[in-house]
Amino acid sequence: NSKVIQTPRYLVKGQGQKAKMRCIPEKGHPVVFWYQQNKNNEFKFLINFQNQEVLQQIDMTEKRFSAECPSNSPCSLEIQSSEAGDSALYLCASSGTPNYAEQFFGPGTRLTVL
Amino acid sequence: TQTVSQSDAHVTVFEGDSVELRCNYSYGGSIYLSWYIQHHGHGLQFLLKYYSGNPVVQGVNGFEAEFSKSDSSFHLRKASVHWSDSAVYFCAVSATGGYKVVFGSGTRLLVSP
């Protein structure tokens, strides 16, 4: 069973507000992923880190999202100015091996932007 | 570019039935293939993966999957389903040496009692 912790489980924001969510990966897992899952179950990869360094991120993440994984602190994903289209389930996953096909997911943060 | 196709959006079976959930992928290089399960309101749970060797891989809770290079497929099977297997199942592919995992659109399995 996954031990990835995500907080909060639910987040409600108004348009234009900041929305911040946190993730504690499994102990010893150096790689962390953030995904956005929409109501149609479609996944969008947002960003991933190895230790504190960004490995890959999509354009959307570069412009309106900010993310970090500081040492000895939870990883975080923040939307600077929320839009209605950002309403989704945000999933954090961690991986302990170079085999990224095996990821351990948290329960997600469900963001609703009113 | 890797792509993953799950042709069945919904599958309904009765408890005790066998089930096969289909996954086809497109990628020319060396890849890892995985299956995940997502129960309502929860994150994804890893079921199994394949990279090389025996094309039939065993996962948790009686699930297995079979890799076929000729068909570009990695179908998930279970011989006898339980009502608790009702969930959404995702097939995923990642290139070896890469960082990104591409998920299919998911298949919702409903097991009726």
Coordinates of N, CA and C in Angstrom, one line a residue:
Chain A
N1 N 0.8 -1.2 0.0 CA 0.0 0.0 0.0 C 0.9 1.2 0.0
S2 N 0.4 2.2 -0.8 CA 1.2 3.5 -0.9 C 1.2 4.2 0.4
K3 N 2.3 4.9 0.7 CA 2.5 5.7 1.8 C 2.7 7.2 1.4
V4 N 2.3 7.5 0.2 CA 2.4 8.9 -0.2 C 1.2 9.7 0.4
I5 N 1.6 10.8 1.0 CA 0.6 11.6 1.7 C 0.4 12.9 0.9
Q6 N -0.9 13.2 0.7 CA -1.3 14.5 0.0 C -2.2 15.2 0.9
T7 N -2.0 16.5 1.0 CA -2.9 17.4 1.7 C -3.1 18.7 1.0
P8 N -4.2 19.4 1.1 CA -5.4 18.8 1.7 C -6.1 17.8 0.7
R9 N -7.1 17.1 1.2 CA -7.8 16.2 0.3 C -8.7 17.0 -0.6
Y10 N -9.3 18.0 -0.1 CA -10.2 18.9 -0.9 C -9.8 20.4 -0.7
L11 N -9.9 21.1 -1.9 CA -9.5 22.5 -1.9 C -10.5 23.2 -2.7
V12 N -11.1 24.3 -2.2 CA -12.0 25.1 -3.0 C -11.5 26.5 -3.0
K13 N -11.4 27.0 -4.3 CA -10.9 28.4 -4.5 C -11.7 29.1 -5.5
G14 N -11.6 30.5 -5.4 CA -12.3 31.3 -6.3 C -11.3 31.6 -7.5
Q15 N -11.9 32.0 -8.6 CA -11.0 32.3 -9.8 C -10.1 33.4 -9.4
G16 N -8.8 33.2 -9.8 CA -7.8 34.2 -9.5 C -7.1 34.0 -8.2
Q17 N -7.6 33.1 -7.4 CA -6.9 32.8 -6.1 C -5.8 31.8 -6.3
K18 N -4.9 31.9 -5.3 CA -3.8 30.9 -5.3 C -4.3 29.6 -4.7
A19 N -3.8 28.5 -5.3 CA -4.2 27.2 -4.7 C -2.9 26.4 -4.5
K20 N -2.7 25.9 -3.3 CA -1.5 25.2 -3.0 C -1.8 23.9 -2.4
M21 N -1.1 22.8 -2.8 CA -1.3 21.5 -2.3 C 0.1 20.9 -2.1
R22 N 0.1 19.9 -1.1 CA 1.4 19.4 -0.7 C 1.4 17.9 -0.8
C23 N 2.6 17.4 -0.9 CA 2.8 15.9 -1.1 C 4.1 15.5 -0.3
I24 N 3.9 14.4 0.5 CA 5.1 13.8 1.1 C 5.3 12.5 0.4
P25 N 6.4 12.3 -0.3 CA 6.6 11.0 -1.0 C 6.9 9.9 -0.1
E26 N 6.9 8.7 -0.6 CA 7.4 7.6 0.2 C 8.8 7.8 0.6
K27 N 9.2 7.4 1.8 CA 10.5 7.6 2.3 C 11.5 6.9 1.4
G28 N 12.5 7.6 1.0 CA 13.6 7.0 0.2 C 13.3 7.1 -1.3
H29 N 12.1 7.6 -1.7 CA 11.9 7.7 -3.1 C 12.4 9.1 -3.6
P30 N 13.3 9.1 -4.5 CA 13.9 10.3 -5.0 C 13.1 11.0 -6.1
V31 N 12.2 10.3 -6.7 CA 11.5 10.9 -7.9 C 10.0 11.1 -7.5
V32 N 9.6 12.3 -7.8 CA 8.2 12.7 -7.5 C 7.5 13.3 -8.8
F33 N 6.3 12.8 -9.0 CA 5.5 13.3 -10.1 C 4.3 14.0 -9.7
W34 N 3.8 14.9 -10.5 CA 2.5 15.6 -10.3 C 1.7 15.4 -11.6
Y35 N 0.5 14.9 -11.4 CA -0.4 14.7 -12.5 C -1.7 15.5 -12.2
Q36 N -2.4 15.8 -13.3 CA -3.7 16.4 -13.2 C -4.7 15.4 -13.8
Q37 N -5.7 15.0 -13.1 CA -6.7 14.0 -13.7 C -8.0 14.7 -13.7
N38 N -8.6 14.9 -15.0 CA -9.9 15.6 -15.1 C -11.0 14.6 -14.9
K39 N -12.2 15.2 -15.0 CA -13.4 14.4 -14.7 C -13.6 13.3 -15.7
N40 N -13.0 13.3 -16.8 CA -13.0 12.2 -17.8 C -11.9 11.2 -17.6
N41 N -11.3 11.2 -16.4 CA -10.2 10.3 -16.0 C -9.0 10.5 -16.9
E42 N -8.8 11.5 -17.6 CA -7.7 11.7 -18.4 C -6.5 12.3 -17.6
F43 N -5.4 11.8 -17.8 CA -4.2 12.2 -17.0 C -3.4 13.2 -17.8
K44 N -3.0 14.3 -17.1 CA -2.0 15.2 -17.8 C -0.8 15.3 -16.8
F45 N 0.3 14.9 -17.4 CA 1.6 15.0 -16.6 C 1.9 16.5 -16.5
L46 N 2.3 16.9 -15.3 CA 2.6 18.3 -15.0 C 4.1 18.5 -14.9
I47 N 4.7 17.8 -14.0 CA 6.1 18.1 -13.6 C 6.6 16.9 -12.8
N48 N 7.9 16.6 -12.9 CA 8.5 15.7 -12.0 C 9.9 16.2 -11.5
F49 N 10.3 15.6 -10.4 CA 11.5 16.0 -9.7 C 12.3 14.8 -9.4
Q50 N 13.6 15.0 -9.5 CA 14.5 14.0 -8.8 C 15.2 14.7 -7.8
N51 N 15.0 14.2 -6.5 CA 15.5 15.0 -5.4 C 14.9 16.4 -5.5
Q52 N 15.7 17.4 -5.5 CA 15.1 18.7 -5.6 C 15.1 19.3 -7.0
E53 N 15.6 18.6 -8.0 CA 15.7 19.1 -9.3 C 14.6 18.8 -10.2
V54 N 14.1 19.7 -11.0 CA 13.1 19.5 -12.0 C 13.6 18.6 -13.1
L55 N 13.0 17.5 -13.5 CA 13.4 16.7 -14.6 C 12.7 17.1 -15.9
Q56 N 11.3 17.2 -15.8 CA 10.5 17.6 -16.9 C 9.3 18.4 -16.4
Q57 N 8.8 19.3 -17.3 CA 7.6 20.0 -17.0 C 7.0 20.4 -18.3
I58 N 5.6 20.5 -18.3 CA 5.0 21.0 -19.5 C 4.9 22.5 -19.4
D59 N 4.5 23.1 -20.6 CA 4.4 24.5 -20.7 C 3.5 25.2 -19.7
M60 N 2.3 24.5 -19.5 CA 1.3 25.1 -18.6 C 1.9 25.2 -17.2
T61 N 2.7 24.2 -16.8 CA 3.3 24.3 -15.5 C 4.3 25.4 -15.4
E62 N 5.0 25.7 -16.5 CA 6.0 26.7 -16.4 C 5.3 28.1 -16.2
K63 N 4.1 28.3 -16.8 CA 3.6 29.6 -16.8 C 2.7 29.9 -15.6
R64 N 1.8 29.0 -15.2 CA 0.9 29.4 -14.1 C 1.1 28.5 -12.8
F65 N 1.8 27.5 -13.0 CA 2.0 26.6 -11.9 C 3.4 26.8 -11.4
S66 N 3.6 26.6 -10.1 CA 5.0 26.5 -9.5 C 5.0 25.3 -8.6
A67 N 6.1 24.7 -8.7 CA 6.3 23.4 -7.9 C 7.7 23.4 -7.3
E68 N 7.8 22.7 -6.2 CA 9.1 22.5 -5.6 C 9.1 21.3 -4.7
C69 N 10.3 20.7 -4.5 CA 10.5 19.6 -3.7 C 11.7 19.9 -2.8
P70 N 11.6 20.7 -1.8 CA 12.8 21.0 -1.0 C 13.2 19.9 -0.1
S71 N 14.5 19.8 0.2 CA 14.9 18.7 1.1 C 14.3 18.9 2.4
N72 N 13.9 17.8 3.0 CA 13.4 17.8 4.4 C 12.1 18.5 4.6
S73 N 11.4 18.8 3.5 CA 10.0 19.4 3.5 C 9.1 18.8 2.5
P74 N 7.8 18.9 2.7 CA 6.9 18.4 1.7 C 7.2 19.0 0.3
C75 N 6.9 18.2 -0.8 CA 6.8 18.8 -2.1 C 5.5 19.6 -2.2
S76 N 5.5 20.6 -3.1 CA 4.3 21.4 -3.2 C 4.0 21.7 -4.7
L77 N 2.8 21.9 -5.0 CA 2.3 22.4 -6.3 C 1.4 23.6 -6.0
E78 N 1.7 24.7 -6.6 CA 0.8 25.9 -6.4 C 0.4 26.4 -7.8
I79 N -0.9 26.7 -7.8 CA -1.4 27.4 -9.0 C -1.5 28.9 -8.6
Q80 N -0.9 29.7 -9.4 CA -0.7 31.1 -9.0 C -2.1 31.9 -9.1
S81 N -2.8 31.6 -10.1 CA -4.1 32.3 -10.3 C -5.1 31.3 -10.9
S82 N -5.9 30.7 -10.0 CA -6.7 29.6 -10.4 C -7.8 30.0 -11.5
E83 N -8.0 29.0 -12.4 CA -9.0 29.2 -13.4 C -10.0 28.0 -13.3
A84 N -11.2 28.2 -13.8 CA -12.2 27.2 -13.7 C -11.7 25.8 -14.3
G85 N -11.0 25.9 -15.4 CA -10.4 24.7 -16.0 C -9.4 24.0 -15.2
D86 N -9.0 24.6 -14.1 CA -8.0 23.9 -13.2 C -8.7 22.9 -12.3
S87 N -10.0 23.0 -12.2 CA -10.7 22.0 -11.3 C -10.5 20.6 -11.8
A88 N -9.9 19.8 -10.9 CA -9.4 18.5 -11.2 C -8.9 17.8 -9.9
L89 N -8.6 16.5 -10.1 CA -7.9 15.8 -9.0 C -6.4 15.9 -9.3
Y90 N -5.6 16.4 -8.4 CA -4.2 16.5 -8.6 C -3.5 15.3 -7.8
L91 N -2.8 14.5 -8.6 CA -2.2 13.3 -8.0 C -0.7 13.5 -7.9
C92 N -0.2 13.1 -6.8 CA 1.3 13.1 -6.6 C 1.7 11.6 -6.5
A93 N 2.8 11.3 -7.1 CA 3.3 9.9 -7.1 C 4.8 10.0 -6.9
S94 N 5.3 8.9 -6.3 CA 6.8 8.9 -6.1 C 7.3 7.5 -6.6
S95 N 8.5 7.5 -6.9 CA 9.1 6.3 -7.5 C 10.5 6.1 -6.9
G96 N 10.8 4.9 -6.6 CA 12.1 4.6 -5.9 C 13.2 4.1 -6.8
T97 N 12.8 3.8 -8.0 CA 13.8 3.2 -8.9 C 13.8 3.9 -10.3
P98 N 14.8 3.6 -11.1 CA 14.8 4.2 -12.4 C 13.6 3.7 -13.3
N99 N 13.0 2.7 -12.8 CA 11.8 2.1 -13.5 C 10.6 2.9 -13.1
Y100 N 10.3 4.0 -13.9 CA 9.2 4.9 -13.5 C 7.8 4.3 -13.8
A101 N 7.8 3.1 -14.3 CA 6.6 2.4 -14.6 C 5.9 2.0 -13.3
E102 N 6.7 1.9 -12.2 CA 6.1 1.6 -10.9 C 6.1 2.8 -10.0
Q103 N 5.0 3.4 -9.9 CA 4.8 4.6 -9.1 C 3.8 4.4 -8.0
F104 N 4.1 5.1 -6.9 CA 3.2 5.0 -5.8 C 2.5 6.3 -5.6
F105 N 1.1 6.2 -5.7 CA 0.3 7.4 -5.7 C -0.3 7.8 -4.4
G106 N -0.4 9.0 -4.1 CA -1.2 9.5 -3.0 C -2.7 9.5 -3.4
P107 N -3.6 9.9 -2.4 CA -5.0 9.9 -2.7 C -5.5 11.0 -3.5
G108 N -4.6 12.0 -3.6 CA -5.0 13.2 -4.5 C -5.6 14.3 -3.7
T109 N -5.5 15.5 -4.3 CA -6.1 16.7 -3.8 C -7.2 17.1 -4.9
R110 N -8.4 17.1 -4.5 CA -9.5 17.5 -5.4 C -9.7 19.0 -5.3
L111 N -9.3 19.7 -6.4 CA -9.4 21.2 -6.4 C -10.7 21.5 -7.2
T112 N -11.5 22.4 -6.6 CA -12.7 23.0 -7.2 C -12.5 24.5 -7.3
V113 N -12.5 25.0 -8.5 CA -12.4 26.5 -8.7 C -13.8 27.0 -9.1
L114 N -14.3 27.8 -8.2 CA -15.7 28.3 -8.4 C -15.7 29.5 -9.4
Chain B
T1 N 6.8 9.1 -30.0 CA 5.8 9.4 -29.1 C 5.1 8.1 -28.6
Q2 N 4.9 8.0 -27.3 CA 4.2 6.8 -26.8 C 2.7 7.1 -26.8
T3 N 1.9 6.1 -27.2 CA 0.5 6.2 -27.0 C 0.0 4.9 -26.4
V4 N -1.1 5.1 -25.6 CA -1.7 3.9 -25.0 C -3.2 4.0 -25.3
S5 N -3.8 2.9 -25.7 CA -5.2 2.9 -26.1 C -5.9 1.8 -25.3
Q6 N -7.0 2.2 -24.6 CA -7.8 1.2 -23.9 C -9.2 1.3 -24.6
S7 N -9.5 0.3 -25.4 CA -10.6 0.4 -26.3 C -12.0 0.4 -25.6
D8 N -12.0 -0.3 -24.4 CA -13.3 -0.4 -23.7 C -13.4 0.6 -22.6
A9 N -14.3 1.5 -22.7 CA -14.5 2.5 -21.6 C -15.2 1.9 -20.4
H10 N -16.1 0.9 -20.7 CA -16.8 0.3 -19.6 C -16.9 -1.2 -19.9
V11 N -16.7 -2.0 -18.8 CA -16.9 -3.5 -18.9 C -17.7 -3.9 -17.6
T12 N -18.8 -4.7 -17.9 CA -19.6 -5.1 -16.8 C -19.6 -6.7 -16.8
V13 N -19.4 -7.3 -15.7 CA -19.4 -8.7 -15.5 C -20.0 -9.1 -14.2
F14 N -20.3 -10.4 -14.0 CA -20.8 -10.8 -12.8 C -19.7 -11.4 -11.9
E15 N -20.0 -11.3 -10.6 CA -19.0 -11.8 -9.7 C -18.7 -13.3 -10.0
G16 N -17.4 -13.7 -10.0 CA -17.1 -15.0 -10.4 C -16.7 -15.2 -11.8
D17 N -17.1 -14.3 -12.7 CA -16.7 -14.3 -14.1 C -15.2 -14.1 -14.2
S18 N -14.7 -14.4 -15.4 CA -13.4 -14.0 -15.8 C -13.5 -12.7 -16.6
V19 N -12.4 -11.9 -16.6 CA -12.5 -10.6 -17.3 C -11.1 -10.4 -18.0
E20 N -11.2 -9.7 -19.1 CA -10.0 -9.3 -19.8 C -10.2 -7.8 -20.1
L21 N -9.2 -7.0 -19.7 CA -9.3 -5.5 -20.0 C -8.1 -5.3 -21.0
R22 N -8.5 -4.6 -22.1 CA -7.6 -4.5 -23.2 C -6.7 -3.3 -23.2
C23 N -5.5 -3.4 -23.6 CA -4.6 -2.3 -23.7 C -3.7 -2.5 -24.9
N24 N -3.6 -1.5 -25.8 CA -2.7 -1.5 -26.9 C -1.8 -0.3 -26.8
Y25 N -0.6 -0.4 -27.2 CA 0.3 0.7 -27.1 C 1.0 0.9 -28.5
S26 N 1.6 2.0 -28.6 CA 2.4 2.4 -29.8 C 3.7 3.0 -29.3
Y27 N 4.7 2.3 -29.6 CA 6.1 2.9 -29.3 C 7.1 2.0 -30.0
G28 N 8.1 2.6 -30.5 CA 9.1 1.8 -31.3 C 10.3 1.3 -30.5
G29 N 10.4 1.9 -29.3 CA 11.6 1.5 -28.5 C 11.4 0.6 -27.4
S30 N 12.3 0.6 -26.5 CA 12.2 -0.3 -25.3 C 11.3 0.4 -24.2
I31 N 10.4 -0.3 -23.7 CA 9.4 0.3 -22.8 C 9.1 -0.5 -21.6
Y32 N 8.5 0.1 -20.6 CA 7.9 -0.6 -19.5 C 6.4 -0.4 -19.7
L33 N 5.7 -1.5 -19.3 CA 4.2 -1.4 -19.4 C 3.7 -1.8 -18.0
S34 N 2.6 -1.1 -17.6 CA 2.1 -1.2 -16.2 C 0.6 -1.2 -16.3
W35 N 0.0 -1.7 -15.2 CA -1.4 -1.5 -15.0 C -1.6 -1.0 -13.6
Y36 N -2.6 -0.1 -13.4 CA -2.9 0.5 -12.2 C -4.4 0.4 -12.0
I37 N -4.9 0.4 -10.7 CA -6.3 0.4 -10.4 C -6.6 1.6 -9.6
Q38 N -7.8 2.2 -9.8 CA -8.2 3.4 -9.1 C -9.6 3.2 -8.6
H39 N -9.7 3.0 -7.3 CA -11.1 3.0 -6.7 C -11.6 4.4 -6.5
H40 N -12.9 4.5 -6.5 CA -13.6 5.8 -6.5 C -13.1 6.6 -5.3
G41 N -12.6 7.8 -5.6 CA -12.2 8.7 -4.5 C -10.8 8.5 -4.0
H42 N -10.0 7.6 -4.7 CA -8.7 7.3 -4.2 C -7.7 7.5 -5.3
G43 N -6.4 7.5 -4.9 CA -5.3 7.5 -5.9 C -5.1 6.2 -6.6
L44 N -4.2 6.1 -7.5 CA -3.9 4.9 -8.2 C -3.1 3.9 -7.4
Q45 N -3.4 2.6 -7.6 CA -2.6 1.6 -6.9 C -2.0 0.7 -8.0
F46 N -0.7 0.5 -7.9 CA 0.1 -0.3 -8.8 C -0.3 -1.7 -8.8
L47 N -0.6 -2.3 -9.9 CA -0.9 -3.8 -10.0 C 0.2 -4.6 -10.5
L48 N 0.8 -4.3 -11.6 CA 1.9 -5.1 -12.1 C 2.6 -4.3 -13.2
K49 N 3.8 -4.9 -13.6 CA 4.5 -4.3 -14.7 C 5.2 -5.3 -15.5
Y50 N 5.6 -4.9 -16.7 CA 6.4 -5.8 -17.6 C 7.5 -5.0 -18.2
Y51 N 8.7 -5.6 -18.3 CA 9.8 -5.0 -19.1 C 10.4 -6.0 -20.1
S52 N 10.7 -7.2 -19.5 CA 11.3 -8.2 -20.4 C 11.0 -9.6 -19.7
G53 N 11.4 -10.7 -20.4 CA 11.3 -12.0 -19.9 C 9.9 -12.6 -20.1
N54 N 9.5 -13.4 -19.2 CA 8.2 -14.1 -19.3 C 7.1 -13.1 -19.7
P55 N 6.4 -13.3 -20.8 CA 5.4 -12.3 -21.2 C 4.2 -12.2 -20.3
V56 N 4.0 -13.3 -19.5 CA 2.9 -13.3 -18.6 C 3.4 -12.9 -17.2
V57 N 2.8 -11.8 -16.7 CA 3.3 -11.3 -15.4 C 2.2 -11.3 -14.4
Q58 N 2.5 -11.7 -13.2 CA 1.5 -11.8 -12.1 C 1.5 -10.5 -11.3
G59 N 0.3 -10.1 -10.9 CA 0.2 -9.0 -10.0 C -0.5 -9.3 -8.7
V60 N -1.0 -8.2 -8.1 CA -1.7 -8.4 -6.8 C -3.1 -8.8 -7.1
N61 N -3.7 -9.5 -6.0 CA -5.1 -9.8 -6.0 C -5.5 -10.7 -7.2
G62 N -4.7 -11.5 -7.7 CA -5.0 -12.5 -8.7 C -5.0 -12.0 -10.1
F63 N -4.6 -10.7 -10.3 CA -4.5 -10.2 -11.7 C -3.2 -10.7 -12.4
E64 N -3.3 -10.8 -13.7 CA -2.1 -11.1 -14.5 C -2.3 -10.3 -15.8
A65 N -1.2 -10.1 -16.5 CA -1.2 -9.5 -17.8 C -0.3 -10.2 -18.7
E66 N -0.6 -10.1 -20.0 CA 0.2 -10.8 -21.0 C 0.7 -9.8 -22.0
F67 N 2.0 -9.7 -22.2 CA 2.6 -8.8 -23.2 C 2.6 -9.6 -24.6
S68 N 2.3 -8.9 -25.6 CA 2.4 -9.4 -27.0 C 3.0 -8.3 -27.8
K69 N 4.3 -8.6 -28.3 CA 4.9 -7.6 -29.2 C 4.3 -7.6 -30.5
S70 N 3.8 -8.7 -31.0 CA 3.2 -8.8 -32.4 C 1.9 -8.0 -32.4
D71 N 1.2 -8.0 -31.3 CA -0.1 -7.3 -31.3 C 0.0 -5.9 -30.6
S72 N 1.2 -5.6 -30.1 CA 1.4 -4.4 -29.3 C 0.4 -4.3 -28.3
S73 N 0.2 -5.3 -27.5 CA -0.8 -5.4 -26.5 C -0.3 -5.8 -25.1
F74 N -1.0 -5.4 -24.1 CA -0.7 -5.8 -22.7 C -2.0 -5.9 -22.0
H75 N -2.7 -6.9 -22.3 CA -4.1 -7.1 -21.7 C -4.0 -7.6 -20.3
L76 N -4.9 -7.1 -19.5 CA -5.0 -7.5 -18.1 C -6.2 -8.5 -17.9
R77 N -5.9 -9.5 -17.1 CA -6.9 -10.6 -16.9 C -7.1 -11.0 -15.5
K78 N -8.2 -11.5 -15.2 CA -8.5 -12.1 -13.9 C -9.4 -13.2 -14.1
A79 N -9.1 -14.4 -13.5 CA -9.9 -15.6 -13.7 C -11.3 -15.5 -13.0
S80 N -11.4 -14.9 -11.9 CA -12.6 -14.9 -11.1 C -12.7 -13.6 -10.3
V81 N -13.6 -12.7 -10.8 CA -13.6 -11.3 -10.2 C -14.5 -11.3 -9.0
H82 N -14.2 -10.3 -8.1 CA -15.0 -10.1 -6.9 C -15.6 -8.7 -7.0
W83 N -16.7 -8.5 -6.3 CA -17.3 -7.2 -6.4 C -16.3 -6.0 -6.0
S84 N -15.4 -6.3 -5.2 CA -14.4 -5.3 -4.8 C -13.4 -4.9 -5.9
D85 N -13.5 -5.7 -7.0 CA -12.6 -5.4 -8.1 C -13.2 -4.2 -9.0
S86 N -14.4 -3.8 -8.6 CA -15.0 -2.7 -9.3 C -14.2 -1.5 -9.1
A87 N -13.7 -0.9 -10.2 CA -12.8 0.2 -10.2 C -12.5 0.7 -11.6
V88 N -11.7 1.7 -11.7 CA -11.2 2.1 -13.0 C -9.8 1.6 -13.2
Y89 N -9.5 0.9 -14.3 CA -8.1 0.4 -14.5 C -7.4 1.1 -15.6
F90 N -6.2 1.5 -15.3 CA -5.4 2.2 -16.3 C -4.2 1.4 -16.7
C91 N -3.9 1.4 -18.0 CA -2.7 0.9 -18.6 C -1.8 2.1 -18.8
A92 N -0.5 1.8 -18.6 CA 0.5 2.9 -18.7 C 1.8 2.4 -19.4
V93 N 2.4 3.3 -20.1 CA 3.7 3.0 -20.8 C 4.7 4.0 -20.5
S94 N 6.0 3.6 -20.3 CA 7.0 4.6 -20.2 C 8.2 4.0 -20.9
A95 N 9.0 5.0 -21.5 CA 10.2 4.6 -22.2 C 11.3 4.4 -21.3
T96 N 12.1 3.3 -21.5 CA 13.3 3.1 -20.7 C 14.2 4.3 -20.8
G97 N 14.7 4.8 -19.7 CA 15.6 6.0 -19.8 C 14.8 7.3 -19.8
G98 N 13.5 7.2 -19.9 CA 12.7 8.5 -19.9 C 12.1 8.7 -18.5
Y99 N 11.5 9.8 -18.3 CA 10.9 10.2 -17.0 C 9.4 10.2 -17.0
K100 N 8.8 10.2 -18.2 CA 7.4 10.4 -18.2 C 6.6 9.1 -18.4
V101 N 5.5 9.0 -17.8 CA 4.6 7.9 -17.9 C 3.3 8.3 -18.6
V102 N 2.9 7.6 -19.7 CA 1.7 7.9 -20.4 C 0.6 6.9 -20.0
F103 N -0.5 7.5 -19.6 CA -1.6 6.6 -19.1 C -2.7 6.5 -20.2
G104 N -3.3 5.4 -20.3 CA -4.5 5.2 -21.2 C -5.7 6.0 -20.5
S105 N -6.8 5.9 -21.2 CA -8.0 6.6 -20.8 C -8.8 5.9 -19.7
G106 N -8.4 4.7 -19.5 CA -9.0 3.9 -18.4 C -10.2 3.1 -18.8
T107 N -10.4 2.0 -18.1 CA -11.6 1.1 -18.3 C -12.3 1.0 -17.0
R108 N -13.6 1.3 -17.0 CA -14.3 1.2 -15.7 C -14.9 -0.2 -15.7
L109 N -14.5 -1.0 -14.7 CA -15.0 -2.3 -14.5 C -16.1 -2.3 -13.4
L110 N -17.2 -2.9 -13.8 CA -18.3 -3.0 -12.8 C -18.6 -4.5 -12.6
V111 N -18.4 -4.9 -11.4 CA -18.7 -6.3 -11.1 C -20.0 -6.4 -10.3
S112 N -21.0 -7.0 -10.9 CA -22.3 -7.2 -10.3 C -22.4 -8.4 -9.4
P113 N -23.0 -8.3 -8.3 CA -23.1 -9.5 -7.4 C -24.0 -10.6 -8.0

